[in-house]
């Protein structure tokens, strides 16, 4: 709470201090533990998110083509337990059910992605348009709007049509720019009368680094030192082209906005009095969020990326930098192609300077940065190995965006925490804590003057978590994947998030503590339902032992 200043003549000086503190809102900047009670600006948009491959299932139904994730997940050894998104949450068949959950939460917006190969089975518009795929998204959009929920639509959440990967090498090839533009144009044409918020790419960092550098994600290529930079280069150009297409052909009629969703961890110097650590932490963020944001807001890659990759490329005896360059025309074409910035944020790292050897064989995106990442073992990490809860990093990242890119309009497009698969506990107190603290840091950032217009909890449902399969659960709603019907159960965090939404923030300590207590109390009935269902499905699981005997008879 802001300290109260009791007015009296001799307290004038203190009052002035209080007022200026409220203005700058810097009173908690170095106090990580403090909680700020207050509300969000009127009209702030609350939401939750999902993506097509992670939730839809129906991977080969109704004329859908293959995506690189269908193919990748079917290869042995790529995904934990060799799981796939073949059926996932069966979201394709559960549009009405899922919109009911969104309604139950009283969300203002819902973020989902369109599967490119569901609309264009080969990825190429002139080959074939799958009208059944169009109908699916028509139904979802209409149903959301009937319920006064604003759709925020991502055009690329990682599921590239497999044909484009096989024919052209996917994002290694410049021809993706035109193919993606045709797909986006089709979406604007068919859905743009109803969809007013478009996100071109979700987390291109992951596409580039995990898809084309480390190979942990589809398409699984390990083109170390060059693959990620090349993929990112084409993605940035594709984003810009789609923005221009919307701007010149659709904006006047449809009056929507086109942005991109960038992910970024915050990087904090290990030693804030050490210049080398300060620079290394800055490099960490520039190589992450800045890699994409700087061209889009300023027209070119961050200077530090050009310097470091350029210098290492020379040391490796290469004639040119492994980081591609934009021509002057491209720079001005790319600069300013963002009506709002989507920010996906989950965690923070401590960063220290570390020189890496620059031999040609060891070249990689990671070694180009000359830094080491550290974590504080006291940070909570209930689920994913990489996801430590460090709320204060969120406020710093948002302030970084504000100062670096001219205070753009921001929608937080992803933020949340996971738990392990085996955790069938619906009373997810740790998620309540995570949301409470991260959302509070976002509120502080807004008080700092950061222009955040909306927040998207990640994710609505438990779902396919890429190479981790179903082993990590991010959902507000638990999904029972062992049951063919994929029933959804609310976790306690549903109740808590709902309260934040209905109060548009955090009214006071007593109330917020009350929400938490009530949320944890009410989830015990859902826990019982789930436990009963689990017992039942265990009984069913024993049935096959009996069947062969009947067969023999
Ligand atoms: C970012 C990705 O966009 C999303 O699909 C994923 O579920 C989250 N990270 C959590 O790993």
Coordinates of C-alpha atoms and ligand atoms in Angstrom, one line a residue:
X1 CA 0.0 0.0 0.0
X2 CA 1.1 3.5 -0.6
X3 CA 2.0 5.1 2.7
X4 CA -0.7 7.5 3.9
X5 CA 0.4 11.1 4.5
X6 CA -1.5 12.7 7.3
X7 CA -1.7 16.4 6.5
X8 CA -0.3 19.1 8.9
X9 CA 1.8 22.1 8.4
X10 CA 4.9 20.4 9.5
X11 CA 4.1 17.5 7.1
X12 CA 4.1 19.6 4.0
X13 CA 7.4 18.3 2.9
X14 CA 6.4 14.7 3.5
X15 CA 3.2 15.3 1.4
X16 CA 5.3 16.6 -1.5
X17 CA 7.5 13.5 -1.3
X18 CA 4.4 11.2 -1.2
X19 CA 2.8 12.9 -4.2
X20 CA 6.0 12.8 -6.3
X21 CA 6.5 9.1 -5.3
X22 CA 2.9 8.4 -6.6
X23 CA 3.7 10.2 -9.8
X24 CA 6.9 8.3 -10.6
X25 CA 5.7 5.2 -9.0
X26 CA 9.2 4.2 -8.3
X27 CA 8.6 3.5 -4.6
X28 CA 8.6 -0.3 -5.0
X29 CA 11.2 -0.5 -7.8
X30 CA 13.8 -2.2 -5.7
X31 CA 11.4 -3.8 -3.2
X32 CA 10.5 -7.1 -4.8
X33 CA 8.2 -8.2 -2.1
X34 CA 5.7 -5.3 -2.0
X35 CA 2.2 -5.7 -3.2
X36 CA 0.2 -2.9 -4.8
X37 CA -3.5 -2.7 -4.1
X38 CA -5.3 -0.9 -6.9
X39 CA -7.3 -1.3 -10.1
X40 CA -6.6 -1.4 -13.8
X41 CA -7.7 1.3 -16.2
X42 CA -11.3 1.2 -17.2
X43 CA -11.7 -1.0 -20.3
X44 CA -8.7 -3.1 -19.6
X45 CA -9.2 -6.4 -21.5
X46 CA -8.9 -9.7 -19.6
X47 CA -8.5 -13.0 -21.5
X48 CA -7.1 -16.4 -21.8
X49 CA -5.3 -18.2 -24.7
X50 CA -4.8 -21.4 -26.7
X51 CA -3.3 -22.5 -30.0
X52 CA -4.5 -24.8 -32.7
X53 CA -2.0 -27.6 -32.6
X54 CA -1.9 -27.6 -28.8
X55 CA -5.7 -28.0 -28.4
X56 CA -7.7 -28.8 -31.5
X57 CA -6.9 -32.5 -32.2
X58 CA -8.7 -33.7 -35.4
X59 CA -5.3 -33.7 -37.0
X60 CA -6.5 -35.5 -40.1
X61 CA -10.2 -34.7 -40.2
X62 CA -12.4 -32.8 -42.6
X63 CA -9.8 -32.2 -45.2
X64 CA -7.0 -30.8 -43.0
X65 CA -3.5 -31.1 -44.4
X66 CA -0.5 -32.1 -42.4
X67 CA 1.5 -29.6 -40.5
X68 CA 5.2 -29.9 -39.5
X69 CA 4.0 -30.7 -36.0
X70 CA 1.9 -33.6 -37.1
X71 CA 4.9 -35.1 -38.8
X72 CA 7.4 -34.3 -36.1
X73 CA 5.3 -35.6 -33.3
X74 CA 4.8 -38.9 -35.1
X75 CA 8.5 -39.5 -35.3
X76 CA 9.8 -41.7 -32.4
X77 CA 11.9 -40.0 -29.8
X78 CA 10.9 -36.4 -30.5
X79 CA 8.2 -35.9 -27.8
X80 CA 8.1 -37.1 -24.2
X81 CA 6.4 -40.5 -24.2
X82 CA 6.1 -40.2 -28.0
X83 CA 2.8 -38.3 -27.4
X84 CA 1.2 -36.4 -30.2
X85 CA -1.5 -33.6 -30.7
X86 CA -3.7 -36.0 -32.7
X87 CA -6.6 -35.7 -30.4
X88 CA -5.3 -33.4 -27.6
X89 CA -8.3 -31.6 -26.0
X90 CA -10.6 -32.4 -29.0
X91 CA -11.1 -28.6 -29.1
X92 CA -12.2 -28.9 -32.8
X93 CA -15.4 -30.7 -31.6
X94 CA -15.9 -28.7 -28.4
X95 CA -16.3 -25.1 -29.6
X96 CA -19.5 -24.6 -27.6
X97 CA -18.2 -26.2 -24.4
X98 CA -15.0 -24.2 -24.5
X99 CA -16.8 -20.9 -25.1
X100 CA -18.9 -21.7 -22.0
X101 CA -15.8 -22.0 -20.0
X102 CA -14.6 -18.6 -21.3
X103 CA -18.0 -17.2 -20.4
X104 CA -17.8 -18.7 -17.0
X105 CA -14.5 -16.8 -16.4
X106 CA -16.2 -13.6 -17.7
X107 CA -13.3 -13.0 -20.1
X108 CA -13.3 -10.0 -22.4
X109 CA -11.2 -11.7 -25.0
X110 CA -10.1 -15.1 -26.2
X111 CA -6.9 -15.7 -28.0
X112 CA -6.6 -18.7 -30.4
X113 CA -4.7 -19.5 -33.5
X114 CA -5.8 -20.6 -37.0
X115 CA -4.2 -23.8 -38.3
X116 CA -2.8 -22.9 -41.7
X117 CA -3.0 -26.5 -43.1
X118 CA -6.7 -26.7 -41.9
X119 CA -7.5 -23.9 -44.3
X120 CA -4.9 -24.6 -47.0
X121 CA -4.0 -28.3 -46.9
X122 CA -0.8 -27.8 -48.9
X123 CA -0.2 -24.3 -47.6
X124 CA -0.6 -22.9 -51.1
X125 CA -3.7 -20.9 -51.7
X126 CA -3.9 -21.6 -55.4
X127 CA -3.9 -25.4 -54.7
X128 CA -7.1 -25.7 -52.6
X129 CA -9.1 -23.9 -50.0
X130 CA -10.7 -26.3 -47.4
X131 CA -14.1 -24.8 -46.8
X132 CA -14.7 -27.1 -43.8
X133 CA -11.7 -25.6 -42.1
X134 CA -13.1 -22.1 -42.7
X135 CA -16.5 -23.2 -41.3
X136 CA -14.8 -24.3 -38.1
X137 CA -13.3 -20.9 -37.4
X138 CA -16.5 -19.2 -38.6
X139 CA -18.3 -21.1 -35.9
X140 CA -15.8 -20.3 -33.2
X141 CA -15.7 -16.6 -34.1
X142 CA -19.5 -16.3 -34.3
X143 CA -20.0 -18.1 -31.0
X144 CA -17.5 -15.9 -29.3
X145 CA -19.1 -12.7 -30.6
X146 CA -22.6 -13.9 -29.7
X147 CA -21.2 -14.1 -26.2
X148 CA -19.5 -10.7 -26.3
X149 CA -16.0 -12.1 -26.3
X150 CA -13.5 -10.4 -28.6
X151 CA -11.5 -12.9 -30.7
X152 CA -7.7 -12.2 -30.9
X153 CA -6.5 -14.4 -33.7
X154 CA -2.9 -15.6 -34.2
X155 CA -2.1 -16.6 -37.8
X156 CA 1.0 -18.6 -37.1
X157 CA 1.4 -20.6 -33.9
X158 CA 4.0 -22.9 -35.3
X159 CA 2.0 -25.3 -37.4
X160 CA 3.5 -24.8 -40.9
X161 CA 2.0 -26.9 -43.6
X162 CA 4.3 -29.9 -44.1
X163 CA 4.3 -29.5 -47.9
X164 CA 5.9 -26.1 -47.6
X165 CA 8.6 -27.6 -45.4
X166 CA 9.3 -30.5 -47.8
X167 CA 9.2 -28.4 -51.0
X168 CA 11.0 -25.3 -49.9
X169 CA 12.7 -25.9 -46.5
X170 CA 10.1 -23.9 -44.6
X171 CA 11.3 -20.7 -42.9
X172 CA 14.8 -21.2 -44.4
X173 CA 13.3 -20.2 -47.7
X174 CA 12.2 -16.6 -48.7
X175 CA 9.3 -18.0 -50.6
X176 CA 7.5 -18.5 -47.3
X177 CA 6.9 -14.7 -47.2
X178 CA 4.5 -14.9 -50.2
X179 CA 2.8 -18.1 -49.1
X180 CA 2.2 -16.7 -45.6
X181 CA 0.9 -13.5 -47.0
X182 CA -1.6 -15.3 -49.2
X183 CA -2.8 -17.3 -46.2
X184 CA -3.1 -14.2 -44.1
X185 CA -4.9 -12.4 -46.9
X186 CA -7.4 -15.3 -47.1
X187 CA -8.0 -15.0 -43.3
X188 CA -8.6 -11.2 -43.6
X189 CA -11.0 -11.8 -46.5
X190 CA -13.0 -14.5 -44.7
X191 CA -12.9 -13.5 -41.1
X192 CA -11.8 -9.8 -41.0
X193 CA -15.4 -8.5 -41.0
X194 CA -15.5 -10.0 -37.4
X195 CA -11.9 -10.2 -36.2
X196 CA -10.3 -6.9 -35.3
X197 CA -7.1 -8.1 -33.6
X198 CA -4.6 -10.1 -35.6
X199 CA -1.3 -11.5 -34.5
X200 CA 0.9 -12.5 -37.3
X201 CA 3.4 -14.7 -35.5
X202 CA 3.4 -16.2 -32.1
X203 CA 6.9 -16.3 -30.4
X204 CA 9.1 -16.4 -33.5
X205 CA 12.1 -16.8 -31.2
X206 CA 11.0 -20.3 -30.6
X207 CA 10.3 -21.1 -34.2
X208 CA 13.7 -19.9 -35.2
X209 CA 15.8 -21.2 -32.3
X210 CA 14.0 -24.4 -31.4
X211 CA 12.8 -25.3 -34.9
X212 CA 16.0 -24.5 -36.9
X213 CA 18.9 -24.2 -34.5
X214 CA 18.5 -26.8 -31.7
X215 CA 15.9 -29.0 -33.5
X216 CA 13.9 -29.6 -30.3
X217 CA 10.8 -28.4 -32.1
X218 CA 9.4 -29.1 -35.6
X219 CA 10.8 -29.2 -38.2
X220 CA 13.7 -30.5 -36.0
X221 CA 16.6 -29.0 -38.0
X222 CA 19.9 -28.4 -36.3
X223 CA 21.4 -25.7 -38.4
X224 CA 23.6 -24.2 -35.7
X225 CA 24.9 -20.7 -36.0
X226 CA 22.9 -19.9 -39.1
X227 CA 19.5 -21.6 -39.2
X228 CA 17.8 -19.5 -36.5
X229 CA 19.0 -16.2 -38.0
X230 CA 17.8 -17.1 -41.5
X231 CA 14.4 -18.3 -40.2
X232 CA 14.0 -15.1 -38.2
X233 CA 15.0 -13.0 -41.2
X234 CA 12.2 -14.4 -43.3
X235 CA 9.7 -14.3 -40.5
X236 CA 10.3 -10.6 -39.9
X237 CA 9.8 -10.0 -43.6
X238 CA 6.7 -12.1 -43.7
X239 CA 5.3 -10.2 -40.7
X240 CA 6.0 -6.9 -42.4
X241 CA 4.4 -8.0 -45.7
X242 CA 1.2 -9.1 -44.0
X243 CA 1.0 -5.9 -42.0
X244 CA 1.3 -3.9 -45.3
X245 CA -1.3 -6.1 -46.9
X246 CA -3.8 -5.4 -44.1
X247 CA -2.9 -1.7 -44.2
X248 CA -3.4 -1.2 -47.9
X249 CA -6.2 -3.6 -48.6
X250 CA -8.3 -4.1 -45.5
X251 CA -7.8 -1.5 -42.8
X252 CA -10.1 1.1 -44.2
X253 CA -12.9 -1.3 -44.5
X254 CA -12.3 -3.6 -41.5
X255 CA -10.7 -1.1 -39.1
X256 CA -8.7 -3.8 -37.2
X257 CA -5.2 -3.9 -35.8
X258 CA -2.2 -6.1 -36.7
X259 CA 0.5 -7.0 -34.3
X260 CA 3.0 -9.7 -33.5
X261 CA 3.5 -11.7 -30.3
X262 CA 7.1 -11.7 -29.0
X263 CA 8.3 -13.7 -26.1
X264 CA 11.0 -12.6 -23.8
X265 CA 12.4 -13.6 -20.5
X266 CA 13.8 -10.8 -18.4
X267 CA 17.6 -10.8 -17.9
X268 CA 18.9 -9.2 -14.7
X269 CA 22.6 -8.6 -14.1
X270 CA 24.0 -10.9 -11.5
X271 CA 26.1 -8.0 -10.1
X272 CA 24.4 -4.7 -10.7
X273 CA 27.6 -2.8 -10.0
X274 CA 29.5 -4.7 -12.6
X275 CA 29.4 -3.0 -16.1
X276 CA 30.2 -6.3 -17.8
X277 CA 27.2 -8.0 -16.2
X278 CA 25.0 -5.1 -17.0
X279 CA 26.0 -5.3 -20.7
X280 CA 25.6 -9.1 -20.7
X281 CA 22.0 -8.8 -19.3
X282 CA 21.1 -6.2 -21.9
X283 CA 22.5 -8.5 -24.6
X284 CA 20.4 -11.3 -23.3
X285 CA 17.2 -9.3 -23.7
X286 CA 18.3 -7.8 -27.1
X287 CA 19.1 -11.3 -28.5
X288 CA 15.7 -12.4 -27.3
X289 CA 12.8 -9.9 -27.6
X290 CA 15.0 -7.2 -29.3
X291 CA 16.0 -9.5 -32.2
X292 CA 12.4 -9.1 -33.5
X293 CA 11.2 -6.0 -31.9
X294 CA 14.1 -3.7 -33.0
X295 CA 13.6 -4.3 -36.7
X296 CA 9.8 -3.9 -36.4
X297 CA 10.1 -0.6 -34.4
X298 CA 13.4 0.8 -35.6
X299 CA 14.0 -0.9 -39.0
X300 CA 17.1 -3.0 -38.2
X301 CA 18.6 -5.6 -35.8
X302 CA 19.9 -4.5 -32.4
X303 CA 23.4 -3.0 -32.8
X304 CA 24.7 -5.4 -30.2
X305 CA 23.6 -8.4 -32.3
X306 CA 25.2 -7.0 -35.4
X307 CA 28.4 -6.4 -33.5
X308 CA 28.7 -9.7 -31.7
X309 CA 27.6 -12.0 -34.6
X310 CA 29.6 -9.9 -37.1
X311 CA 32.8 -10.1 -34.9
X312 CA 32.5 -13.8 -34.3
X313 CA 31.8 -14.5 -38.0
X314 CA 35.1 -12.7 -38.9
X315 CA 37.0 -14.7 -36.2
X316 CA 35.5 -17.9 -37.8
X317 CA 37.0 -16.9 -41.1
X318 CA 33.6 -16.1 -42.7
X319 CA 33.4 -13.4 -45.4
X320 CA 30.1 -12.1 -44.2
X321 CA 28.2 -12.1 -40.9
X322 CA 26.0 -15.1 -40.1
X323 CA 23.3 -12.5 -39.2
X324 CA 21.6 -11.5 -42.5
X325 CA 21.2 -7.9 -43.4
X326 CA 18.3 -5.8 -44.5
X327 CA 18.6 -3.5 -47.5
X328 CA 17.7 0.2 -46.9
X329 CA 14.4 -0.4 -48.7
X330 CA 13.6 -3.4 -46.5
X331 CA 14.4 -1.4 -43.4
X332 CA 11.9 1.3 -44.2
X333 CA 9.4 -1.3 -45.3
X334 CA 9.7 -3.2 -42.0
X335 CA 9.9 -0.2 -39.6
X336 CA 6.6 0.6 -38.0
X337 CA 4.7 -2.5 -39.0
X338 CA 3.1 -3.0 -35.6
X339 CA -0.3 -1.6 -34.4
X340 CA 0.2 -3.3 -31.0
X341 CA 2.9 -5.4 -29.5
X342 CA 1.9 -8.8 -28.1
X343 CA 4.2 -9.7 -25.2
X344 CA 4.5 -13.3 -24.0
X345 CA 6.4 -13.6 -20.7
X346 CA 6.9 -16.4 -18.2
X347 CA 10.2 -16.1 -16.3
X348 CA 13.5 -14.4 -15.6
X349 CA 17.2 -15.2 -15.5
X350 CA 20.3 -13.8 -13.8
X351 CA 22.9 -13.0 -16.4
X352 CA 26.7 -12.7 -16.2
X353 CA 29.4 -12.1 -18.8
X354 CA 31.1 -15.2 -20.1
X355 CA 33.4 -15.3 -23.2
X356 CA 32.7 -18.2 -25.5
X357 CA 35.3 -19.6 -27.9
X358 CA 34.5 -18.7 -31.5
X359 CA 35.5 -21.7 -33.5
X360 CA 33.4 -22.4 -36.6
X361 CA 32.3 -25.8 -35.2
X362 CA 31.0 -24.3 -32.0
X363 CA 29.1 -21.4 -33.5
X364 CA 25.5 -21.1 -32.4
X365 CA 23.0 -18.5 -31.4
X366 CA 23.7 -19.3 -27.8
X367 CA 27.5 -18.9 -27.9
X368 CA 27.2 -15.7 -30.0
X369 CA 25.8 -14.0 -26.9
X370 CA 28.9 -14.4 -24.6
X371 CA 26.9 -14.8 -21.4
X372 CA 25.8 -17.3 -18.8
X373 CA 22.3 -17.7 -17.4
X374 CA 21.8 -18.4 -13.7
X375 CA 18.8 -18.9 -11.5
X376 CA 18.2 -18.3 -7.8
X377 CA 17.4 -21.7 -6.2
X378 CA 14.8 -20.0 -4.0
X379 CA 12.6 -19.1 -6.9
X380 CA 9.6 -21.3 -7.0
X381 CA 9.4 -23.7 -10.0
X382 CA 6.3 -25.9 -9.7
X383 CA 6.2 -27.2 -13.2
X384 CA 8.3 -26.7 -16.4
X385 CA 12.0 -27.0 -15.7
X386 CA 12.7 -23.6 -17.2
X387 CA 9.9 -21.7 -15.5
X388 CA 10.8 -20.0 -12.3
X389 CA 8.4 -17.6 -10.8
X390 CA 10.1 -14.2 -10.7
X391 CA 7.2 -11.6 -10.8
X392 CA 9.4 -8.5 -10.6
X393 CA 11.1 -9.4 -13.9
X394 CA 7.8 -8.9 -15.6
X395 CA 7.6 -5.2 -14.6
X396 CA 11.1 -4.7 -15.8
X397 CA 10.5 -6.3 -19.1
X398 CA 7.4 -4.2 -19.7
X399 CA 9.3 -1.0 -18.8
X400 CA 12.1 -2.1 -21.2
X401 CA 9.5 -2.3 -24.0
X402 CA 8.2 1.1 -23.1
X403 CA 11.6 2.9 -23.2
X404 CA 13.1 1.0 -26.1
X405 CA 10.2 1.1 -28.6
X406 CA 8.5 4.4 -27.9
X407 CA 5.8 3.2 -25.5
X408 CA 3.8 1.0 -27.9
X409 CA 0.3 -0.3 -27.2
X410 CA 0.9 -3.7 -25.5
X411 CA -1.3 -6.7 -25.1
X412 CA 0.1 -9.4 -22.9
X413 CA -0.5 -12.4 -25.0
X414 CA 0.9 -15.1 -22.7
X415 CA 1.6 -15.4 -19.1
X416 CA 1.1 -18.4 -16.7
X417 CA 2.7 -21.3 -15.0
X418 CA 2.6 -25.1 -15.3
X419 CA 2.5 -28.1 -13.1
X420 CA 3.6 -31.7 -13.7
X421 CA 1.4 -34.2 -15.5
X422 CA 1.0 -36.4 -12.4
X423 CA -0.3 -33.6 -10.4
X424 CA -4.1 -34.2 -10.2
X425 CA -4.5 -31.5 -7.6
X426 CA -7.0 -28.9 -8.7
X427 CA -6.4 -26.7 -5.7
X428 CA -3.5 -25.0 -7.5
X429 CA -2.4 -22.5 -4.9
X430 CA 0.9 -22.0 -6.6
X431 CA -0.8 -20.9 -9.8
X432 CA -3.0 -18.4 -7.8
X433 CA 0.2 -17.1 -6.3
X434 CA 1.9 -16.8 -9.7
X435 CA -1.0 -15.0 -11.3
X436 CA -1.6 -12.7 -8.3
X437 CA 2.0 -11.6 -8.3
X438 CA 2.6 -11.3 -12.0
X439 CA -0.6 -9.5 -12.6
X440 CA 0.3 -7.2 -9.8
X441 CA 3.7 -6.4 -11.4
X442 CA 1.8 -5.6 -14.6
X443 CA -0.3 -3.2 -12.6
X444 CA 2.8 -1.5 -11.3
X445 CA 4.1 -1.3 -14.8
X446 CA 0.9 0.4 -15.9
X447 CA 1.4 2.9 -13.0
X448 CA 4.9 3.4 -14.4
X449 CA 3.3 4.5 -17.6
X450 CA 3.6 1.4 -19.7
X451 CA 0.7 1.2 -22.2
X452 CA -0.7 -2.3 -21.4
X453 CA -4.2 -2.7 -22.7
X454 CA -5.0 -6.3 -22.0
X455 CA -3.8 -9.5 -20.4
X456 CA -4.0 -13.1 -21.6
X457 CA -3.6 -15.9 -19.1
X458 CA -1.8 -18.9 -20.6
X459 CA -3.7 -21.1 -21.0
X460 CA -7.4 -21.7 -20.9
X461 CA -6.9 -25.5 -20.9
X462 CA -4.2 -28.1 -20.1
X463 CA -2.9 -29.1 -23.6
X464 CA -0.1 -30.5 -25.7
X465 CA 3.0 -28.8 -24.5
X466 CA 5.2 -29.3 -27.6
X467 CA 8.3 -31.5 -27.0
X468 CA 7.1 -32.0 -23.4
X469 CA 3.9 -33.7 -24.6
X470 CA 1.3 -33.7 -21.9
X471 CA 3.8 -33.7 -19.1
X472 CA 3.3 -30.1 -18.3
X473 CA -0.1 -28.6 -17.5
X474 CA -0.6 -24.8 -18.0
X475 CA -4.4 -24.8 -17.9
X476 CA -6.8 -22.8 -15.8
X477 CA -8.9 -25.9 -16.5
X478 CA -7.7 -29.4 -16.0
X479 CA -8.2 -31.8 -18.9
X480 CA -8.5 -35.5 -18.2
X481 CA -6.5 -36.8 -21.2
X482 CA -7.0 -40.4 -20.3
X483 CA -10.8 -40.1 -20.9
X484 CA -11.7 -40.1 -24.6
X485 CA -14.2 -37.3 -24.0
X486 CA -11.4 -35.1 -22.6
X487 CA -13.6 -33.6 -19.8
X488 CA -12.5 -30.2 -18.3
X489 CA -12.4 -29.5 -14.6
X490 CA -11.9 -26.0 -13.1
X491 CA -8.8 -25.5 -11.0
X492 CA -8.9 -23.1 -8.0
X493 CA -7.2 -20.5 -10.1
X494 CA -10.3 -20.2 -12.2
X495 CA -12.1 -18.8 -9.2
X496 CA -9.3 -16.5 -8.3
X497 CA -8.7 -15.1 -11.8
X498 CA -12.5 -14.5 -12.1
X499 CA -12.3 -12.3 -9.0
X500 CA -9.5 -10.3 -10.4
X501 CA -11.5 -9.8 -13.6
X502 CA -14.7 -8.8 -11.8
X503 CA -12.9 -6.3 -9.6
X504 CA -10.6 -5.2 -12.4
X505 CA -7.6 -5.5 -10.1
X506 CA -6.9 -5.9 -6.4
X507 CA -9.3 -3.9 -4.1
X508 CA -7.6 -4.5 -0.7
X509 CA -5.7 -7.1 1.2
X510 CA -8.6 -8.5 3.1
X511 CA -10.6 -9.1 0.0
X512 CA -7.8 -10.6 -2.0
X513 CA -6.9 -13.0 0.8
X514 CA -10.6 -13.9 1.0
X515 CA -10.7 -14.8 -2.7
X516 CA -7.8 -17.0 -2.3
X517 CA -9.2 -18.8 0.7
X518 CA -12.6 -19.3 -1.1
X519 CA -11.0 -20.5 -4.3
X520 CA -9.0 -23.1 -2.5
X521 CA -12.1 -24.2 -0.5
X522 CA -14.4 -24.5 -3.5
X523 CA -12.0 -26.5 -5.6
X524 CA -12.3 -29.5 -3.2
X525 CA -15.6 -30.5 -4.8
X526 CA -14.0 -30.5 -8.3
X527 CA -11.2 -32.5 -6.8
X528 CA -13.7 -35.1 -5.6
X529 CA -15.3 -35.3 -9.1
X530 CA -11.9 -35.8 -10.7
X531 CA -10.9 -38.4 -8.1
X532 CA -14.2 -40.3 -8.8
X533 CA -13.6 -40.2 -12.5
X534 CA -10.0 -41.3 -12.1
X535 CA -11.2 -44.3 -10.1
X536 CA -13.7 -45.2 -12.8
X537 CA -11.2 -44.9 -15.6
X538 CA -8.8 -47.1 -13.6
X539 CA -11.6 -49.8 -13.4
X540 CA -12.0 -49.4 -17.2
X541 CA -8.3 -49.7 -17.8
X542 CA -8.5 -53.2 -16.2
X543 CA -11.1 -54.4 -18.6
X544 CA -8.9 -55.4 -21.5
X545 CA -7.4 -58.2 -19.3
X546 CA -10.9 -59.8 -19.3
X547 CA -11.7 -59.3 -23.0
X548 CA -9.3 -61.8 -24.6
X549 CA -10.9 -64.5 -22.5
X550 CA -14.3 -63.6 -24.0
X551 CA -12.7 -63.6 -27.5
X552 CA -11.4 -67.1 -27.0
X553 CA -14.9 -68.3 -26.0
Ligands
LIG1 C1 5.1 -20.2 -25.4 C2 4.3 -20.9 -26.5 O1 3.8 -19.9 -27.4 C3 3.1 -21.7 -26.0 O2 2.6 -22.4 -27.1 C4 3.5 -22.6 -24.9 O3 2.5 -23.3 -24.4 C5 4.1 -21.7 -23.8 N1 5.3 -21.0 -24.3 C6 4.5 -22.5 -22.5 O4 5.7 -23.2 -22.8

